[in-house]
PDB file of C-alpha atoms and ligand atoms in Angstrom:
ATOM      1  CA  UNK A  16     140.392  10.707 -96.019  1.00 88.00           C
ATOM      2  CA  UNK A  17     140.531   9.388 -99.566  1.00 88.00           C
ATOM      3  CA  UNK A  18     137.188   7.951-100.614  1.00 88.00           C
ATOM      4  CA  UNK A  19     137.203   6.730-104.216  1.00 88.00           C
ATOM      5  CA  UNK A  20     137.625   9.798-106.419  1.00 89.00           C
ATOM      6  CA  UNK A  21     136.825  12.078-103.520  1.00 94.00           C
ATOM      7  CA  UNK A  22     138.781  13.453-100.644  1.00 94.00           C
ATOM      8  CA  UNK A  23     136.434  13.926 -97.719  1.00 95.00           C
ATOM      9  CA  UNK A  24     137.057  15.885 -94.553  1.00 95.00           C
ATOM     10  CA  UNK A  25     134.720  16.152 -91.605  1.00 96.00           C
ATOM     11  CA  UNK A  26     134.445  19.589 -89.988  1.00 97.00           C
ATOM     12  CA  UNK A  27     132.816  20.473 -86.650  1.00 97.00           C
ATOM     13  CA  UNK A  28     131.733  24.057 -87.279  1.00 98.00           C
ATOM     14  CA  UNK A  29     130.408  24.841 -83.801  1.00 98.00           C
ATOM     15  CA  UNK A  30     128.079  23.439 -81.142  1.00 98.00           C
ATOM     16  CA  UNK A  31     124.654  24.649 -80.113  1.00 97.00           C
ATOM     17  CA  UNK A  32     121.925  23.823 -77.630  1.00 97.00           C
ATOM     18  CA  UNK A  33     118.336  22.834 -78.166  1.00 96.00           C
ATOM     19  CA  UNK A  34     115.512  21.723 -75.896  1.00 96.00           C
ATOM     20  CA  UNK A  35     115.837  17.967 -75.359  1.00 97.00           C
ATOM     21  CA  UNK A  36     112.136  17.431 -76.038  1.00 96.00           C
ATOM     22  CA  UNK A  37     112.452  19.244 -79.376  1.00 96.00           C
ATOM     23  CA  UNK A  38     115.337  16.947 -80.380  1.00 96.00           C
ATOM     24  CA  UNK A  39     113.911  13.570 -79.358  1.00 97.00           C
ATOM     25  CA  UNK A  40     110.198  14.082 -80.062  1.00 96.00           C
ATOM     26  CA  UNK A  41     107.883  11.471 -78.564  1.00 96.00           C
ATOM     27  CA  UNK A  42     110.710   9.658 -76.762  1.00 96.00           C
ATOM     28  CA  UNK A  43     110.312  10.209 -72.978  1.00 96.00           C
ATOM     29  CA  UNK A  44     112.945  12.272 -71.203  1.00 97.00           C
ATOM     30  CA  UNK A  45     113.622   9.426 -68.796  1.00 97.00           C
ATOM     31  CA  UNK A  46     115.140   7.562 -71.771  1.00 96.00           C
ATOM     32  CA  UNK A  47     116.976  10.293 -73.730  1.00 96.00           C
ATOM     33  CA  UNK A  48     118.511  11.956 -70.678  1.00 96.00           C
ATOM     34  CA  UNK A  49     120.617   8.815 -70.160  1.00 96.00           C
ATOM     35  CA  UNK A  50     122.580   9.286 -73.385  1.00 94.00           C
ATOM     36  CA  UNK A  51     122.355  13.081 -73.724  1.00 95.00           C
ATOM     37  CA  UNK A  52     122.015  14.638 -70.250  1.00 96.00           C
ATOM     38  CA  UNK A  53     120.301  18.047 -70.366  1.00 97.00           C
ATOM     39  CA  UNK A  54     121.450  21.165 -68.494  1.00 96.00           C
ATOM     40  CA  UNK A  55     119.314  22.953 -65.864  1.00 96.00           C
ATOM     41  CA  UNK A  56     117.211  24.504 -68.673  1.00 96.00           C
ATOM     42  CA  UNK A  57     116.525  21.091 -70.251  1.00 97.00           C
ATOM     43  CA  UNK A  58     118.867  21.948 -73.160  1.00 97.00           C
ATOM     44  CA  UNK A  59     121.054  19.324 -74.822  1.00 97.00           C
ATOM     45  CA  UNK A  60     124.300  19.992 -76.653  1.00 97.00           C
ATOM     46  CA  UNK A  61     124.674  19.134 -80.342  1.00 97.00           C
ATOM     47  CA  UNK A  62     127.593  19.482 -82.726  1.00 98.00           C
ATOM     48  CA  UNK A  63     127.170  21.140 -86.099  1.00 98.00           C
ATOM     49  CA  UNK A  64     128.970  18.767 -88.473  1.00 98.00           C
ATOM     50  CA  UNK A  65     129.806  19.703 -92.059  1.00 98.00           C
ATOM     51  CA  UNK A  66     131.557  17.778 -94.811  1.00 97.00           C
ATOM     52  CA  UNK A  67     134.166  19.135 -97.185  1.00 97.00           C
ATOM     53  CA  UNK A  68     134.529  17.195-100.441  1.00 97.00           C
ATOM     54  CA  UNK A  69     137.430  17.765-102.799  1.00 96.00           C
ATOM     55  CA  UNK A  70     136.891  16.406-106.289  1.00 93.00           C
ATOM     56  CA  UNK A  71     137.980  17.320-109.852  1.00 87.00           C
ATOM     57  CA  UNK A  72     139.563  20.555-108.631  1.00 90.00           C
ATOM     58  CA  UNK A  73     136.331  21.607-106.928  1.00 96.00           C
ATOM     59  CA  UNK A  74     135.800  22.225-103.219  1.00 98.00           C
ATOM     60  CA  UNK A  75     132.293  21.336-102.124  1.00 98.00           C
ATOM     61  CA  UNK A  76     130.825  21.995 -98.705  1.00 98.00           C
ATOM     62  CA  UNK A  77     127.767  20.253 -97.307  1.00 98.00           C
ATOM     63  CA  UNK A  78     125.918  22.743 -95.128  1.00 98.00           C
ATOM     64  CA  UNK A  79     127.422  25.974 -93.855  1.00 98.00           C
ATOM     65  CA  UNK A  80     126.891  25.816 -90.096  1.00 98.00           C
ATOM     66  CA  UNK A  81     125.493  28.616 -87.968  1.00 98.00           C
ATOM     67  CA  UNK A  82     128.283  31.126 -88.681  1.00 97.00           C
ATOM     68  CA  UNK A  83     129.132  34.344 -86.851  1.00 96.00           C
ATOM     69  CA  UNK A  84     126.505  36.751 -88.199  1.00 95.00           C
ATOM     70  CA  UNK A  85     124.267  36.334 -85.142  1.00 94.00           C
ATOM     71  CA  UNK A  86     122.837  38.965 -82.830  1.00 93.00           C
ATOM     72  CA  UNK A  87     123.459  38.601 -79.081  1.00 94.00           C
ATOM     73  CA  UNK A  88     119.836  37.475 -78.744  1.00 94.00           C
ATOM     74  CA  UNK A  89     120.269  34.794 -81.413  1.00 94.00           C
ATOM     75  CA  UNK A  90     123.497  33.570 -79.792  1.00 96.00           C
ATOM     76  CA  UNK A  91     121.633  33.194 -76.518  1.00 95.00           C
ATOM     77  CA  UNK A  92     118.710  31.458 -78.189  1.00 94.00           C
ATOM     78  CA  UNK A  93     120.978  28.841 -79.826  1.00 95.00           C
ATOM     79  CA  UNK A  94     123.362  28.573 -76.854  1.00 95.00           C
ATOM     80  CA  UNK A  95     126.345  29.613 -78.979  1.00 97.00           C
ATOM     81  CA  UNK A  96     129.404  30.008 -76.770  1.00 94.00           C
ATOM     82  CA  UNK A  97     132.221  30.532 -79.260  1.00 96.00           C
ATOM     83  CA  UNK A  98     132.996  31.666 -82.779  1.00 96.00           C
ATOM     84  CA  UNK A  99     132.662  29.373 -85.777  1.00 97.00           C
ATOM     85  CA  UNK A 100     135.632  27.068 -86.349  1.00 97.00           C
ATOM     86  CA  UNK A 101     135.098  26.814 -90.098  1.00 97.00           C
ATOM     87  CA  UNK A 102     137.774  29.282 -91.249  1.00 97.00           C
ATOM     88  CA  UNK A 103     140.326  27.661 -88.922  1.00 97.00           C
ATOM     89  CA  UNK A 104     139.488  24.155 -90.142  1.00 96.00           C
ATOM     90  CA  UNK A 105     139.598  25.205 -93.806  1.00 97.00           C
ATOM     91  CA  UNK A 106     143.009  26.808 -93.263  1.00 96.00           C
ATOM     92  CA  UNK A 107     144.320  23.445 -92.001  1.00 94.00           C
ATOM     93  CA  UNK A 108     143.599  22.221 -95.547  1.00 92.00           C
ATOM     94  CA  UNK A 109     145.144  25.403 -97.002  1.00 94.00           C
ATOM     95  CA  UNK A 110     141.732  26.692 -98.051  1.00 97.00           C
ATOM     96  CA  UNK A 111     139.736  29.843 -97.387  1.00 97.00           C
ATOM     97  CA  UNK A 112     135.965  30.373 -97.799  1.00 98.00           C
ATOM     98  CA  UNK A 113     136.804  32.034-101.159  1.00 98.00           C
ATOM     99  CA  UNK A 114     138.045  28.627-102.408  1.00 98.00           C
ATOM    100  CA  UNK A 115     134.651  26.952-101.981  1.00 98.00           C
ATOM    101  CA  UNK A 116     132.917  26.386-105.327  1.00 98.00           C
ATOM    102  CA  UNK A 117     129.694  24.766-104.210  1.00 98.00           C
ATOM    103  CA  UNK A 118     127.671  24.868-100.974  1.00 98.00           C
ATOM    104  CA  UNK A 119     124.996  22.176-100.762  1.00 98.00           C
ATOM    105  CA  UNK A 120     122.407  23.201 -98.191  1.00 98.00           C
ATOM    106  CA  UNK A 121     120.281  20.363 -96.815  1.00 98.00           C
ATOM    107  CA  UNK A 122     117.821  23.016 -95.683  1.00 98.00           C
ATOM    108  CA  UNK A 123     117.870  26.619 -94.515  1.00 98.00           C
ATOM    109  CA  UNK A 124     117.437  26.356 -90.729  1.00 97.00           C
ATOM    110  CA  UNK A 125     119.869  28.608 -88.863  1.00 96.00           C
ATOM    111  CA  UNK A 126     122.171  25.784 -87.720  1.00 97.00           C
ATOM    112  CA  UNK A 127     122.697  24.730 -91.360  1.00 98.00           C
ATOM    113  CA  UNK A 128     122.520  27.949 -93.361  1.00 98.00           C
ATOM    114  CA  UNK A 129     123.195  30.782 -90.880  1.00 97.00           C
ATOM    115  CA  UNK A 130     126.838  30.407 -91.890  1.00 98.00           C
ATOM    116  CA  UNK A 131     126.336  31.446 -95.533  1.00 98.00           C
ATOM    117  CA  UNK A 132     126.589  35.059 -94.341  1.00 97.00           C
ATOM    118  CA  UNK A 133     129.451  36.774 -92.526  1.00 97.00           C
ATOM    119  CA  UNK A 134     129.850  40.141 -90.855  1.00 95.00           C
ATOM    120  CA  UNK A 135     132.522  42.393 -92.329  1.00 93.00           C
ATOM    121  CA  UNK A 136     134.714  44.580 -90.125  1.00 90.00           C
ATOM    122  CA  UNK A 137     132.179  47.411 -90.560  1.00 92.00           C
ATOM    123  CA  UNK A 138     129.367  44.982 -89.510  1.00 90.00           C
ATOM    124  CA  UNK A 139     128.006  44.775 -93.078  1.00 95.00           C
ATOM    125  CA  UNK A 140     126.512  41.397 -93.937  1.00 97.00           C
ATOM    126  CA  UNK A 141     128.135  39.699 -96.933  1.00 97.00           C
ATOM    127  CA  UNK A 142     128.233  36.216 -98.460  1.00 98.00           C
ATOM    128  CA  UNK A 143     130.784  34.093 -96.604  1.00 98.00           C
ATOM    129  CA  UNK A 144     131.484  32.034 -99.744  1.00 98.00           C
ATOM    130  CA  UNK A 145     131.516  34.732-102.445  1.00 98.00           C
ATOM    131  CA  UNK A 146     132.599  32.351-105.230  1.00 98.00           C
ATOM    132  CA  UNK A 147     130.203  29.502-104.489  1.00 98.00           C
ATOM    133  CA  UNK A 148     126.914  28.428-105.976  1.00 98.00           C
ATOM    134  CA  UNK A 149     124.558  27.705-103.078  1.00 98.00           C
ATOM    135  CA  UNK A 150     122.226  24.861-104.016  1.00 98.00           C
ATOM    136  CA  UNK A 151     118.825  24.702-102.299  1.00 98.00           C
ATOM    137  CA  UNK A 152     115.521  23.007-103.078  1.00 98.00           C
ATOM    138  CA  UNK A 153     113.000  25.453-104.525  1.00 98.00           C
ATOM    139  CA  UNK A 154     110.435  24.376-101.884  1.00 98.00           C
ATOM    140  CA  UNK A 155     112.877  25.103 -99.073  1.00 98.00           C
ATOM    141  CA  UNK A 156     113.592  28.573-100.426  1.00 98.00           C
ATOM    142  CA  UNK A 157     109.856  29.329-100.534  1.00 98.00           C
ATOM    143  CA  UNK A 158     109.477  28.098 -96.947  1.00 97.00           C
ATOM    144  CA  UNK A 159     112.374  30.248 -95.724  1.00 98.00           C
ATOM    145  CA  UNK A 160     111.128  33.340 -97.554  1.00 98.00           C
ATOM    146  CA  UNK A 161     107.600  32.923 -96.149  1.00 97.00           C
ATOM    147  CA  UNK A 162     107.940  31.352 -92.705  1.00 95.00           C
ATOM    148  CA  UNK A 163     104.878  31.120 -90.478  1.00 95.00           C
ATOM    149  CA  UNK A 164     104.369  31.436 -86.729  1.00 95.00           C
ATOM    150  CA  UNK A 165     105.835  27.962 -86.166  1.00 94.00           C
ATOM    151  CA  UNK A 166     108.942  28.277 -88.345  1.00 93.00           C
ATOM    152  CA  UNK A 167     109.965  31.944 -88.319  1.00 92.00           C
ATOM    153  CA  UNK A 168     112.478  31.636 -85.451  1.00 90.00           C
ATOM    154  CA  UNK A 169     114.468  28.967 -87.327  1.00 93.00           C
ATOM    155  CA  UNK A 170     115.078  30.941 -90.549  1.00 96.00           C
ATOM    156  CA  UNK A 171     117.297  34.040 -90.839  1.00 95.00           C
ATOM    157  CA  UNK A 172     115.195  35.186 -93.777  1.00 96.00           C
ATOM    158  CA  UNK A 173     116.727  38.635 -94.379  1.00 95.00           C
ATOM    159  CA  UNK A 174     120.259  37.182 -94.295  1.00 96.00           C
ATOM    160  CA  UNK A 175     119.347  34.482 -96.798  1.00 97.00           C
ATOM    161  CA  UNK A 176     118.002  37.071 -99.235  1.00 98.00           C
ATOM    162  CA  UNK A 177     121.573  38.368 -99.639  1.00 98.00           C
ATOM    163  CA  UNK A 178     122.410  35.146-101.515  1.00 97.00           C
ATOM    164  CA  UNK A 179     119.703  35.917-104.036  1.00 97.00           C
ATOM    165  CA  UNK A 180     120.734  39.570-104.367  1.00 97.00           C
ATOM    166  CA  UNK A 181     124.349  38.523-104.972  1.00 97.00           C
ATOM    167  CA  UNK A 182     123.234  35.932-107.562  1.00 98.00           C
ATOM    168  CA  UNK A 183     124.807  33.056-105.636  1.00 98.00           C
ATOM    169  CA  UNK A 184     121.644  31.024-105.277  1.00 98.00           C
ATOM    170  CA  UNK A 185     120.754  27.988-107.377  1.00 98.00           C
ATOM    171  CA  UNK A 186     117.320  26.492-106.843  1.00 98.00           C
ATOM    172  CA  UNK A 187     116.589  22.903-107.822  1.00 98.00           C
ATOM    173  CA  UNK A 188     113.431  20.836-107.802  1.00 97.00           C
ATOM    174  CA  UNK A 189     113.609  17.193-106.669  1.00 96.00           C
ATOM    175  CA  UNK A 190     116.684  15.242-107.759  1.00 97.00           C
ATOM    176  CA  UNK A 191     119.826  16.713-109.309  1.00 97.00           C
ATOM    177  CA  UNK A 192     123.424  15.599-109.933  1.00 97.00           C
ATOM    178  CA  UNK A 193     125.346  18.760-109.033  1.00 96.00           C
ATOM    179  CA  UNK A 194     128.829  17.325-109.626  1.00 95.00           C
ATOM    180  CA  UNK A 195     130.115  13.972-110.888  1.00 94.00           C
ATOM    181  CA  UNK A 196     128.908  11.375-108.374  1.00 95.00           C
ATOM    182  CA  UNK A 197     127.197  13.910-106.086  1.00 97.00           C
ATOM    183  CA  UNK A 198     123.436  13.843-106.106  1.00 98.00           C
ATOM    184  CA  UNK A 199     120.827  15.804-104.170  1.00 98.00           C
ATOM    185  CA  UNK A 200     117.384  14.442-103.454  1.00 98.00           C
ATOM    186  CA  UNK A 201     114.347  16.031-101.809  1.00 98.00           C
ATOM    187  CA  UNK A 202     113.289  14.116 -98.684  1.00 98.00           C
ATOM    188  CA  UNK A 203     110.571  16.214 -97.050  1.00 97.00           C
ATOM    189  CA  UNK A 204     110.017  15.222 -93.409  1.00 97.00           C
ATOM    190  CA  UNK A 205     112.063  17.728 -91.438  1.00 97.00           C
ATOM    191  CA  UNK A 206     110.913  20.519 -93.784  1.00 97.00           C
ATOM    192  CA  UNK A 207     109.097  20.168 -97.157  1.00 97.00           C
ATOM    193  CA  UNK A 208     112.247  21.186 -99.042  1.00 98.00           C
ATOM    194  CA  UNK A 209     114.797  19.287 -96.960  1.00 98.00           C
ATOM    195  CA  UNK A 210     117.327  17.407 -99.131  1.00 98.00           C
ATOM    196  CA  UNK A 211     119.810  14.573 -98.640  1.00 98.00           C
ATOM    197  CA  UNK A 212     123.203  14.296-100.373  1.00 98.00           C
ATOM    198  CA  UNK A 213     124.431  11.082-102.007  1.00 98.00           C
ATOM    199  CA  UNK A 214     128.148  10.843-102.750  1.00 97.00           C
ATOM    200  CA  UNK A 215     129.086   7.863-104.878  1.00 96.00           C
ATOM    201  CA  UNK A 216     132.126   6.536-106.704  1.00 93.00           C
ATOM    202  CA  UNK A 217     131.799   2.814-107.429  1.00 91.00           C
ATOM    203  CA  UNK A 218     131.669   0.987-104.099  1.00 90.00           C
ATOM    204  CA  UNK A 219     132.513   4.143-102.170  1.00 92.00           C
ATOM    205  CA  UNK A 220     129.202   5.596-101.060  1.00 96.00           C
ATOM    206  CA  UNK A 221     128.318   8.180 -98.442  1.00 96.00           C
ATOM    207  CA  UNK A 222     124.782   9.158 -97.580  1.00 98.00           C
ATOM    208  CA  UNK A 223     124.264  12.527 -95.900  1.00 98.00           C
ATOM    209  CA  UNK A 224     120.653  12.354 -94.665  1.00 98.00           C
ATOM    210  CA  UNK A 225     120.758  15.767 -92.955  1.00 98.00           C
ATOM    211  CA  UNK A 226     118.231  16.149 -90.167  1.00 98.00           C
ATOM    212  CA  UNK A 227     116.343  12.967 -91.158  1.00 98.00           C
ATOM    213  CA  UNK A 228     118.947  11.046 -89.064  1.00 98.00           C
ATOM    214  CA  UNK A 229     120.854  13.764 -87.162  1.00 98.00           C
ATOM    215  CA  UNK A 230     122.609  11.467 -84.665  1.00 97.00           C
ATOM    216  CA  UNK A 231     123.239   7.781 -83.988  1.00 95.00           C
ATOM    217  CA  UNK A 232     120.394   7.874 -81.445  1.00 95.00           C
ATOM    218  CA  UNK A 233     118.022   8.836 -84.244  1.00 96.00           C
ATOM    219  CA  UNK A 234     118.730   5.553 -86.039  1.00 95.00           C
ATOM    220  CA  UNK A 235     115.725   4.191 -84.131  1.00 94.00           C
ATOM    221  CA  UNK A 236     112.633   4.816 -86.230  1.00 95.00           C
ATOM    222  CA  UNK A 237     110.423   6.675 -83.670  1.00 95.00           C
ATOM    223  CA  UNK A 238     113.273   9.007 -82.643  1.00 97.00           C
ATOM    224  CA  UNK A 239     112.062  11.966 -84.696  1.00 97.00           C
ATOM    225  CA  UNK A 240     112.637  15.567 -83.610  1.00 96.00           C
ATOM    226  CA  UNK A 241     109.424  17.366 -82.664  1.00 96.00           C
ATOM    227  CA  UNK A 242     110.541  20.308 -84.826  1.00 95.00           C
ATOM    228  CA  UNK A 243     110.000  18.089 -87.907  1.00 96.00           C
ATOM    229  CA  UNK A 244     107.001  19.379 -89.844  1.00 96.00           C
ATOM    230  CA  UNK A 245     106.110  15.932 -91.265  1.00 97.00           C
ATOM    231  CA  UNK A 246     107.326  13.273 -88.774  1.00 97.00           C
ATOM    232  CA  UNK A 247     105.790  10.334 -90.647  1.00 97.00           C
ATOM    233  CA  UNK A 248     107.664  11.344 -93.797  1.00 97.00           C
ATOM    234  CA  UNK A 249     110.849  11.460 -91.729  1.00 98.00           C
ATOM    235  CA  UNK A 250     110.193   7.896 -90.537  1.00 97.00           C
ATOM    236  CA  UNK A 251     109.581   6.647 -94.099  1.00 98.00           C
ATOM    237  CA  UNK A 252     112.758   8.305 -95.406  1.00 98.00           C
ATOM    238  CA  UNK A 253     114.712   6.916 -92.470  1.00 97.00           C
ATOM    239  CA  UNK A 254     113.547   3.355 -93.251  1.00 96.00           C
ATOM    240  CA  UNK A 255     114.551   3.819 -96.896  1.00 97.00           C
ATOM    241  CA  UNK A 256     117.992   5.185 -95.969  1.00 97.00           C
ATOM    242  CA  UNK A 257     118.687   2.443 -93.413  1.00 94.00           C
ATOM    243  CA  UNK A 258     117.811  -0.179 -96.027  1.00 93.00           C
ATOM    244  CA  UNK A 259     120.277   1.446 -98.450  1.00 94.00           C
ATOM    245  CA  UNK A 260     122.965   1.245 -95.758  1.00 93.00           C
ATOM    246  CA  UNK A 261     122.331  -2.418 -94.949  1.00 90.00           C
ATOM    247  CA  UNK A 262     121.691  -3.621 -98.542  1.00 91.00           C
ATOM    248  CA  UNK A 263     124.198  -1.538-100.485  1.00 93.00           C
ATOM    249  CA  UNK A 264     126.850  -0.564 -97.937  1.00 92.00           C
ATOM    250  CA  UNK A 265     126.308   3.190 -97.839  1.00 96.00           C
ATOM    251  CA  UNK A 266     128.302   4.945 -95.115  1.00 96.00           C
ATOM    252  CA  UNK A 267     126.009   7.152 -93.059  1.00 97.00           C
ATOM    253  CA  UNK A 268     126.864  10.703 -91.976  1.00 97.00           C
ATOM    254  CA  UNK A 269     125.418  12.336 -88.842  1.00 97.00           C
ATOM    255  CA  UNK A 270     125.108  16.118 -88.937  1.00 98.00           C
ATOM    256  CA  UNK A 271     124.548  16.669 -85.196  1.00 98.00           C
ATOM    257  CA  UNK A 272     126.232  13.735 -83.450  1.00 97.00           C
ATOM    258  CA  UNK A 273     128.737  14.632 -80.723  1.00 95.00           C
ATOM    259  CA  UNK A 274     130.941  11.590 -81.372  1.00 95.00           C
ATOM    260  CA  UNK A 275     130.336   9.805 -84.669  1.00 95.00           C
ATOM    261  CA  UNK A 276     130.498  11.975 -87.781  1.00 96.00           C
ATOM    262  CA  UNK A 277     130.506   9.122 -90.334  1.00 95.00           C
ATOM    263  CA  UNK A 278     129.719   5.524 -89.567  1.00 94.00           C
ATOM    264  CA  UNK A 279     129.325   2.104 -91.131  1.00 92.00           C
ATOM    265  CA  UNK A 280     126.170   0.310 -90.010  1.00 91.00           C
ATOM    266  CA  UNK A 281     125.795  -3.322 -89.140  1.00 85.00           C
ATOM    267  CA  UNK A 282     122.585  -5.085 -88.067  1.00 82.00           C
ATOM    268  CA  UNK A 283     123.144  -6.686 -84.675  1.00 82.00           C
ATOM    269  CA  UNK A 284     120.861  -8.538 -82.354  1.00 78.00           C
ATOM    270  CA  UNK A 285     118.859  -5.890 -80.525  1.00 75.00           C
ATOM    271  CA  UNK A 286     119.816  -2.967 -82.765  1.00 81.00           C
ATOM    272  CA  UNK A 287     122.280  -1.435 -85.185  1.00 84.00           C
ATOM    273  CA  UNK A 288     126.012  -1.325 -84.515  1.00 86.00           C
ATOM    274  CA  UNK A 289     127.788   1.801 -85.780  1.00 88.00           C
ATOM    275  CA  UNK A 290     131.494   1.707 -86.585  1.00 86.00           C
ATOM    276  CA  UNK A 291     133.086   5.142 -86.606  1.00 85.00           C
ATOM    277  CA  UNK A 292     134.973   6.144 -89.767  1.00 82.00           C
ATOM    278  CA  UNK A 293     137.371   8.929 -88.919  1.00 74.00           C
ATOM    279  CA  UNK A 294     138.086  11.529 -91.549  1.00 67.00           C
TER     280      UNK A 294
HETATM  281 ZN1   ZN B 323     119.867  20.803 -87.768  1.00 78.49          ZN
END
């Protein structure tokens, strides 16, 4: 879809499963199970949504998905049932991972950054986007390199180090305009170094809040995943982002929604109405 100076394309990289309680936090199961019914292990399905932006001859990817460089144990842990669809989707736009110039990583959890690494035919791990700068907040890199007992299962630390070894890593601190009209900003909340992406050309504005608002259900303020390290920060950021959407017309992207990938918000009696924007 053409969006101002940008061409934007939504990509569903894969799906995974997570404990429903982990996804909806303090919200009781009796409520969330109505809109996202869990399986017999209490797991709910989520999509892994990415965004491809084409601008000024550059191909920019927001997040990299979970990828295919997972052990059998990791596949089981994340409920991965098939291979990543990224290469297939890129080929529909006549692109390969080698054509990606910039990968903007909201954070380094496995479902967002596992896909920066691929397995070669001889099972060697290599960068999946060998020609891309991978932009990460400095704080997030520190967190991923030194995870603790609570966070270690969500970071593929040794895989991520390959980016540094191959000199494909670019660390930023706070706010940065990485391409014309594309800004990154540190949000905290989900992780200390979590970042949102703001894509703007005149009146055409897309906000990618990452895991601060992962699905349309998380538009409600107290719907905060229990995996968030700083849930009150998540709530504050969410309020700020929702105000931007209602005051300034930002289109909101959802990185884990099963149906709506990008939506326009409208305040309605009793809640927020989301209109799907297909791209
Ligand atoms: Zn996520």
